[in-house]
Coordinates of C-alpha atoms in Angstrom, one line a residue:
M2 CA 47.5 22.5 -107.4
T3 CA 44.7 24.3 -109.5
T4 CA 43.0 22.9 -112.5
R5 CA 45.1 25.4 -114.8
D6 CA 48.3 24.0 -113.2
R7 CA 47.3 20.4 -113.8
Q8 CA 46.6 21.2 -117.4
I9 CA 49.9 22.8 -117.7
E10 CA 51.7 19.8 -116.1
R11 CA 49.9 17.5 -118.3
R12 CA 51.2 19.2 -121.5
W13 CA 54.6 19.4 -120.3
E14 CA 54.5 15.7 -119.5
Q15 CA 53.1 15.1 -123.2
L16 CA 55.9 17.1 -124.5
H17 CA 58.6 15.3 -122.6
T18 CA 57.1 11.9 -123.8
W19 CA 56.5 12.6 -127.3
G20 CA 58.9 15.4 -128.1
P21 CA 61.8 13.2 -128.8
Y22 CA 59.7 11.3 -131.4
G23 CA 58.6 14.3 -133.1
L24 CA 62.2 15.8 -133.3
L25 CA 63.5 12.7 -134.7
G26 CA 60.8 12.4 -137.2
I27 CA 61.5 15.9 -138.3
S28 CA 65.1 15.4 -138.7
V29 CA 64.7 12.2 -140.8
V30 CA 62.3 14.2 -143.1
L31 CA 64.7 17.0 -143.6
A32 CA 67.6 14.9 -143.9
L33 CA 65.9 12.6 -146.8
A34 CA 64.6 15.7 -148.5
S35 CA 68.1 17.2 -148.7
T36 CA 70.1 14.1 -149.9
G37 CA 67.2 12.2 -151.7
V38 CA 64.9 9.4 -150.7
I39 CA 67.1 6.6 -151.8
D40 CA 70.7 6.9 -150.8
R41 CA 72.7 3.7 -150.7
S42 CA 75.8 5.0 -149.1
T43 CA 77.5 3.5 -146.1
E44 CA 76.7 6.6 -143.8
W45 CA 73.2 6.3 -144.6
Y46 CA 73.1 2.7 -143.8
A47 CA 74.6 3.6 -140.4
A48 CA 72.2 6.6 -140.2
W49 CA 69.2 4.2 -140.5
A50 CA 70.8 1.9 -137.9
L51 CA 71.2 4.8 -135.6
V52 CA 67.5 6.0 -136.2
V53 CA 66.3 2.5 -135.4
A54 CA 68.4 2.6 -132.2
A55 CA 67.0 6.0 -131.2
V56 CA 63.6 4.8 -131.6
A57 CA 64.3 1.7 -129.6
L58 CA 65.7 3.9 -126.8
Q59 CA 62.7 6.1 -127.0
L60 CA 60.4 3.1 -126.5
W61 CA 62.6 1.7 -123.6
W62 CA 62.5 5.0 -121.8
H63 CA 58.7 5.5 -122.4
G64 CA 58.1 2.1 -120.4
T65 CA 60.6 3.0 -117.8
R66 CA 59.0 6.5 -117.5
A67 CA 55.7 5.0 -117.2
R68 CA 56.8 2.7 -114.4
R69 CA 58.2 5.9 -112.6
A70 CA 55.1 8.1 -112.9
G71 CA 54.3 8.0 -109.2
R72 CA 57.9 9.3 -108.2
G73 CA 57.5 12.7 -110.1
R74 CA 60.3 14.5 -111.8
I75 CA 63.2 13.1 -109.7
P76 CA 66.4 12.7 -111.5
S77 CA 67.9 9.1 -111.6
R78 CA 70.6 7.0 -112.9
A79 CA 68.2 5.5 -115.5
G80 CA 67.3 9.1 -116.6
T81 CA 71.1 10.1 -116.9
A82 CA 71.9 7.1 -118.7
Y83 CA 69.1 7.8 -121.1
Y84 CA 70.1 11.2 -121.5
A85 CA 73.8 10.4 -122.2
V86 CA 73.0 7.5 -124.9
R87 CA 70.4 9.9 -126.7
W88 CA 73.1 12.5 -126.8
A89 CA 75.5 10.2 -128.3
L90 CA 73.0 9.0 -130.9
G91 CA 72.1 12.6 -131.8
F92 CA 75.7 13.7 -132.0
A93 CA 76.5 10.6 -134.4
L94 CA 73.5 11.5 -136.5
T95 CA 74.3 15.1 -136.8
W96 CA 77.9 14.1 -137.8
I97 CA 76.1 12.2 -140.8
D98 CA 73.7 14.8 -141.7
P99 CA 73.3 18.3 -139.9
F100 CA 69.5 18.2 -140.0
F101 CA 69.7 15.6 -137.2
A102 CA 70.3 18.5 -134.9
F103 CA 66.7 19.0 -134.4
Y104 CA 66.8 15.6 -132.5
A105 CA 70.0 16.5 -130.8
A106 CA 68.1 19.7 -129.6
A107 CA 65.9 17.4 -127.4
G108 CA 68.5 17.8 -124.7
Y109 CA 67.3 21.1 -124.2
M110 CA 63.9 20.0 -123.1
D111 CA 64.5 17.5 -120.2
A112 CA 68.0 18.0 -118.7
D113 CA 66.5 19.3 -115.3
E114 CA 64.2 16.1 -115.3
L115 CA 67.1 13.7 -116.4
I116 CA 70.4 14.9 -114.9
P117 CA 70.9 15.4 -111.2
G118 CA 72.5 18.5 -109.5
R119 CA 75.5 20.4 -111.3
W120 CA 75.8 17.7 -114.0
Q121 CA 72.7 19.4 -115.6
R122 CA 74.7 22.4 -117.1
L123 CA 77.2 19.7 -118.4
G124 CA 74.5 17.9 -120.3
L125 CA 73.0 21.2 -121.7
F126 CA 76.4 22.2 -122.7
A127 CA 77.0 18.9 -124.7
S128 CA 73.8 19.4 -126.4
A129 CA 74.5 23.0 -127.4
A130 CA 78.0 21.8 -128.8
T131 CA 76.3 19.3 -130.9
V132 CA 73.6 21.8 -132.2
A133 CA 76.3 24.4 -132.7
G134 CA 78.4 22.1 -134.8
A135 CA 75.4 21.3 -137.2
Q136 CA 74.7 25.2 -137.5
A137 CA 78.2 25.7 -138.4
G138 CA 78.0 23.5 -141.4
G139 CA 78.1 20.0 -140.0
L140 CA 81.0 18.2 -138.6
P141 CA 83.8 17.7 -139.1
F142 CA 84.9 21.1 -140.0
G143 CA 86.9 21.7 -143.1
N144 CA 88.4 25.2 -142.5
G145 CA 89.1 27.7 -139.7
V146 CA 86.0 29.9 -140.5
Q147 CA 83.8 27.1 -139.6
W148 CA 85.7 26.6 -136.2
I149 CA 85.2 30.5 -135.4
L150 CA 81.6 30.1 -136.4
F151 CA 81.2 27.1 -134.3
A152 CA 82.7 29.0 -131.3
A153 CA 80.2 31.9 -131.7
L154 CA 77.3 29.6 -132.2
L155 CA 78.5 27.6 -129.2
V156 CA 78.5 30.6 -127.0
A157 CA 75.2 31.9 -128.3
N158 CA 73.4 28.3 -127.8
S159 CA 74.8 27.9 -124.4
G160 CA 74.1 31.4 -123.4
L161 CA 70.5 30.9 -124.7
Q162 CA 70.1 27.6 -123.0
M163 CA 71.4 28.8 -119.7
V164 CA 69.0 31.7 -119.7
V165 CA 66.1 29.2 -120.4
A166 CA 67.5 26.9 -117.8
H167 CA 67.6 29.8 -115.2
L168 CA 64.0 30.7 -116.3
T169 CA 62.9 27.2 -115.8
Q170 CA 64.3 27.0 -112.4
Q171 CA 62.6 30.1 -111.2
E172 CA 59.4 28.9 -112.7
A173 CA 59.9 25.6 -110.8
Q174 CA 60.8 27.6 -107.8
R175 CA 57.6 29.7 -108.0
S176 CA 55.6 26.6 -108.6
R177 CA 57.1 25.0 -105.5
E178 CA 56.3 28.2 -103.4
R179 CA 52.8 28.4 -105.1
T180 CA 52.3 24.8 -104.2
E181 CA 53.4 25.5 -100.6
T182 CA 51.3 28.5 -100.3
I183 CA 48.2 26.6 -101.4
T184 CA 49.0 24.0 -99.0
E185 CA 49.3 26.5 -96.3
L186 CA 46.2 28.1 -97.3
E187 CA 44.3 24.8 -97.2
R188 CA 45.7 24.2 -93.6
T189 CA 44.4 27.9 -92.6
N190 CA 41.2 27.4 -94.2
A191 CA 40.8 24.0 -92.4
A192 CA 41.7 25.7 -89.3
L193 CA 39.4 28.6 -89.9
Q194 CA 36.5 26.1 -90.5
Q195 CA 37.1 24.4 -87.3
A196 CA 37.2 27.8 -85.7
L197 CA 34.0 28.8 -87.3
D198 CA 32.4 25.6 -86.2
E199 CA 33.6 26.0 -82.5
N200 CA 32.3 29.7 -82.8
A201 CA 29.0 28.4 -84.0
A202 CA 28.7 26.1 -81.1
L203 CA 29.8 28.7 -78.8
H204 CA 27.3 31.0 -80.2
A205 CA 24.5 28.7 -79.7
Q206 CA 25.6 28.1 -76.2
L207 CA 25.7 32.0 -75.6
L208 CA 22.3 32.3 -77.0
V209 CA 20.9 29.7 -74.5
Q210 CA 22.7 31.4 -71.6
A211 CA 21.4 34.7 -72.8
R212 CA 18.0 33.3 -73.0
E213 CA 18.3 32.0 -69.5
A214 CA 19.6 35.1 -68.2
G215 CA 16.9 37.1 -69.9
V216 CA 14.4 34.9 -68.2
A217 CA 15.9 35.3 -64.7
D218 CA 16.3 39.1 -65.4
E219 CA 12.4 39.3 -66.4
R220 CA 11.5 37.3 -63.3
R221 CA 13.5 39.8 -61.3
R222 CA 11.7 42.8 -63.1
L223 CA 8.3 41.2 -62.5
A224 CA 9.0 40.8 -58.9
A225 CA 10.2 44.5 -58.6
E226 CA 7.1 45.7 -60.4
I227 CA 4.9 43.8 -58.2
H228 CA 6.7 45.2 -55.1
D229 CA 6.6 48.6 -56.4
T230 CA 2.9 48.7 -57.3
I231 CA 0.7 46.2 -55.8
A232 CA 2.6 45.6 -52.7
Q233 CA 3.1 49.3 -52.1
G234 CA -0.4 49.9 -52.5
L235 CA -1.6 47.2 -50.2
T236 CA 0.9 48.6 -47.6
G237 CA -0.7 51.9 -48.0
I238 CA -4.2 50.5 -47.6
I239 CA -3.1 48.6 -44.6
A240 CA -1.7 51.8 -43.1
Q241 CA -5.0 53.8 -43.7
L242 CA -7.2 51.0 -42.2
Q243 CA -4.9 51.0 -39.2
V244 CA -5.8 54.5 -38.6
V245 CA -9.5 53.9 -39.1
A246 CA -9.3 51.2 -36.4
N247 CA -7.5 53.4 -34.0
T248 CA -9.4 56.5 -34.5
P249 CA -12.9 57.3 -32.6
D250 CA -13.6 60.2 -35.0
P251 CA -15.9 59.1 -37.9
G252 CA -14.9 62.1 -40.0
A253 CA -11.3 61.1 -39.9
A254 CA -12.2 57.4 -40.4
R255 CA -14.3 58.3 -43.5
V256 CA -11.3 60.1 -44.7
H257 CA -8.9 57.4 -44.3
L258 CA -11.4 54.9 -45.6
G259 CA -11.6 57.0 -48.9
R260 CA -7.8 57.0 -49.1
A261 CA -7.8 53.3 -48.8
S262 CA -10.3 53.0 -51.5
E263 CA -8.4 55.2 -53.6
L264 CA -5.3 53.0 -53.0
A265 CA -7.1 49.9 -53.8
R266 CA -8.4 51.2 -57.0
Q267 CA -4.9 52.5 -58.0
S268 CA -3.4 49.0 -57.0
L269 CA -6.1 47.2 -59.1
G270 CA -5.2 49.4 -62.2
E271 CA -1.7 48.5 -61.7
A272 CA -2.5 44.8 -61.3
R273 CA -4.4 45.2 -64.6
R274 CA -1.7 47.1 -66.3
S275 CA 1.1 44.5 -65.2
V276 CA -1.0 42.0 -67.2
H277 CA -0.3 43.9 -70.4
N278 CA 3.0 45.6 -70.2
L279 CA 3.9 46.4 -66.7
A280 CA 4.2 50.2 -67.5
P281 CA 3.2 52.3 -64.6
V282 CA -0.5 53.7 -64.9
A283 CA 0.9 57.1 -64.1
L284 CA 2.5 57.4 -67.2
E285 CA -0.4 56.2 -69.3
H286 CA -1.5 59.7 -70.1
D287 CA 1.3 62.0 -68.5
G288 CA 5.0 62.6 -69.1
L289 CA 7.4 61.7 -66.4
P290 CA 7.5 65.3 -65.0
E291 CA 3.6 65.3 -64.5
A292 CA 3.7 61.8 -63.4
L293 CA 6.3 62.6 -60.7
K294 CA 4.4 65.7 -59.7
K295 CA 1.2 63.7 -59.1
T296 CA 3.0 60.9 -57.4
V297 CA 4.6 63.3 -55.0
A298 CA 1.4 65.1 -54.3
D299 CA -0.5 62.1 -53.7
W300 CA 2.1 60.7 -51.2
A301 CA 2.3 64.0 -49.3
R302 CA -1.5 63.7 -49.0
R303 CA -1.5 60.4 -47.8
T304 CA 1.4 60.7 -45.3
G305 CA 0.7 64.2 -44.1
I306 CA 4.4 65.0 -44.9
R307 CA 5.2 68.2 -46.7
A308 CA 6.7 67.1 -50.1
D309 CA 7.8 69.3 -53.0
F310 CA 8.6 68.5 -56.5
T311 CA 11.0 70.7 -58.8
L312 CA 11.9 70.3 -62.3
T313 CA 15.0 71.8 -63.8
G314 CA 16.2 72.0 -67.3
T315 CA 14.2 71.7 -70.5
A316 CA 11.9 68.5 -70.1
E317 CA 12.3 66.1 -72.8
H318 CA 10.0 63.3 -73.9
L319 CA 11.7 60.2 -72.6
H320 CA 11.8 56.7 -73.8
E321 CA 9.2 54.6 -71.9
E322 CA 11.8 52.4 -70.2
I323 CA 13.6 55.4 -69.0
S324 CA 10.6 57.1 -67.6
A325 CA 9.3 53.8 -66.1
T326 CA 12.6 53.3 -64.3
L327 CA 12.9 56.8 -62.8
L328 CA 9.2 56.7 -61.7
R329 CA 9.7 53.3 -60.0
I330 CA 12.8 54.5 -58.2
A331 CA 11.1 57.6 -57.1
Q332 CA 8.1 55.5 -55.7
E333 CA 10.5 53.2 -53.9
A334 CA 12.4 56.2 -52.5
L335 CA 9.2 57.6 -51.2
S336 CA 7.8 54.3 -49.8
N337 CA 11.1 53.9 -47.8
A338 CA 10.8 57.6 -46.7
S339 CA 7.4 56.9 -45.2
R340 CA 8.4 53.8 -43.4
H341 CA 11.8 54.7 -42.0
A342 CA 12.6 58.3 -42.4
R343 CA 10.2 60.1 -39.9
A344 CA 10.7 63.3 -42.0
A345 CA 9.1 66.5 -41.8
R346 CA 9.9 67.4 -45.1
L347 CA 10.9 65.8 -48.5
G348 CA 11.9 67.1 -52.0
V349 CA 12.0 65.5 -55.3
T350 CA 14.0 67.1 -58.1
L351 CA 14.0 65.9 -61.7
S352 CA 16.9 67.5 -63.7
F353 CA 17.3 67.4 -67.4
M354 CA 21.2 67.9 -68.0
G355 CA 22.3 67.4 -71.7
D356 CA 22.8 63.7 -72.3
E357 CA 21.8 62.7 -68.8
V358 CA 18.7 62.9 -66.4
T359 CA 19.0 62.9 -62.7
L360 CA 16.3 62.2 -60.0
D361 CA 17.2 63.3 -56.5
V362 CA 15.0 62.4 -53.4
R363 CA 16.0 64.2 -50.1
D364 CA 14.3 64.2 -46.7
D365 CA 15.3 65.7 -43.4
G366 CA 14.5 62.6 -41.5
R367 CA 16.4 60.6 -39.0
G368 CA 19.0 59.2 -41.6
F369 CA 21.0 56.1 -41.2
D370 CA 24.5 54.6 -41.4
P371 CA 24.6 53.3 -45.1
A372 CA 27.3 50.8 -44.1
A373 CA 25.3 49.2 -41.4
V374 CA 22.2 48.3 -43.6
P375 CA 21.5 44.7 -43.4
A376 CA 21.4 42.4 -46.5
R377 CA 18.0 42.0 -48.1
T378 CA 16.4 38.8 -47.0
G379 CA 13.7 36.9 -48.8
S380 CA 10.8 38.3 -46.9
G381 CA 12.1 41.9 -47.2
G382 CA 11.6 44.7 -49.7
F383 CA 13.7 45.2 -52.8
G384 CA 14.8 48.8 -51.2
L385 CA 18.2 50.2 -52.2
D386 CA 19.3 47.1 -54.0
G387 CA 16.3 47.2 -56.3
M388 CA 16.7 50.9 -57.0
R389 CA 20.2 50.5 -57.8
A390 CA 19.6 47.4 -60.1
R391 CA 16.9 49.4 -61.9
A392 CA 19.3 52.1 -62.5
E393 CA 22.0 49.9 -63.8
R394 CA 19.6 47.9 -66.0
I395 CA 19.5 51.0 -68.2
A396 CA 23.1 51.9 -67.9
G397 CA 22.6 54.4 -65.0
S398 CA 23.9 54.6 -61.7
L399 CA 22.5 55.3 -58.2
T400 CA 24.2 56.9 -55.1
L401 CA 23.2 57.2 -51.5
E402 CA 24.1 59.8 -49.0
S403 CA 23.0 59.5 -45.3
E404 CA 24.0 60.1 -41.7
P405 CA 22.0 59.5 -38.6
G406 CA 20.3 62.6 -37.7
H407 CA 20.8 64.4 -40.8
G408 CA 18.4 63.1 -43.3
T409 CA 18.8 60.8 -46.6
A410 CA 19.4 61.7 -50.3
V411 CA 19.0 59.2 -53.0
S412 CA 20.3 60.3 -56.4
A413 CA 19.7 58.4 -59.8
R414 CA 21.5 59.2 -62.9
V415 CA 20.5 57.7 -66.1
P416 CA 21.3 58.5 -69.8
L417 CA 18.8 60.8 -71.5
V418 CA 17.1 58.5 -74.3
R419 CA 14.4 60.4 -76.1
H420 CA 11.1 58.5 -77.0
D421 CA 11.1 57.0 -80.6
R422 CA 8.4 58.8 -82.6

């Protein structure tokens, strides 16, 4: 119940408590004014006795009502008896003087509170009959005109009070529905608050899990970066040094030593770069097409395998993460080809196609059965799993096509995300 509702409820309570006193006082004043302050007739002695009885009745009901305050507006036998006695006093007073109809009209105010069920209309009709009799000139009637006037007034008063009773019932029904709605809203708000508290706890838990997942993902990314940069550089250095160790030609040895030195410098640069942001050194000054072209040329010179780079479509300035991912995939594919493919020719194609970028690495090597590839071990490289994970990390995909004796094709497809300027 709102504050406004409580205020209205309190005012109705005050009206039901003090209204009969006020109406009785108005009736006495008007009756005295119409007949004279001093009237020693027998009827007025009876009237004063009835007024005292009415005041005593109100005082009794006032105390009874106060004791029943916690039960709300529930009709009772005591309330019905109070209403009946008050009506009888009002009828008798109106018989003596019509101005006491004001006191008799008190029955209009609280019939719904005092009388149960279907008896309410009977109580209202009795009050309407008393008021109509006073309005017709006072009881008893002296001629037929008064009876006709009384009938008309009784119909008017009964219709009026029935309309008021109907509106009061509707208002009471709306009040009950409003109370039920407020109660339901309070329950809903309590359930919503509980759900919000649970969601807050779940959100905190998800944040912890996301943080842990982010740490784990960052560790995997760091491991992949180290594998794709320093580990591959060291592998290339070892390969060059093995050639030096096995060749008797000093000139060839110097060439391979120079390549080993170059790889060592590149690996050192990658290591330093990893300390900062792990971005590939090749992308520091060049875009992805230029970096791929240089990477393919360096790989061809180092391995002695013919390798070509092709660019299709209109090149875009890609986001750093997209460029780094595709370059790392290409480096891993080239590393795998140099270790396993035994190819005579290799081609790398970078294609810009609307909203996508694709990277294709194909060789004419010995190929293999993709279904027979063993699972990666702790000591092995990242290989195909690492390339696929890199592509999926940026909402891309990686496909592999290979067949024994017919070469291998690796294709990475990622969304085209432009560099933020």
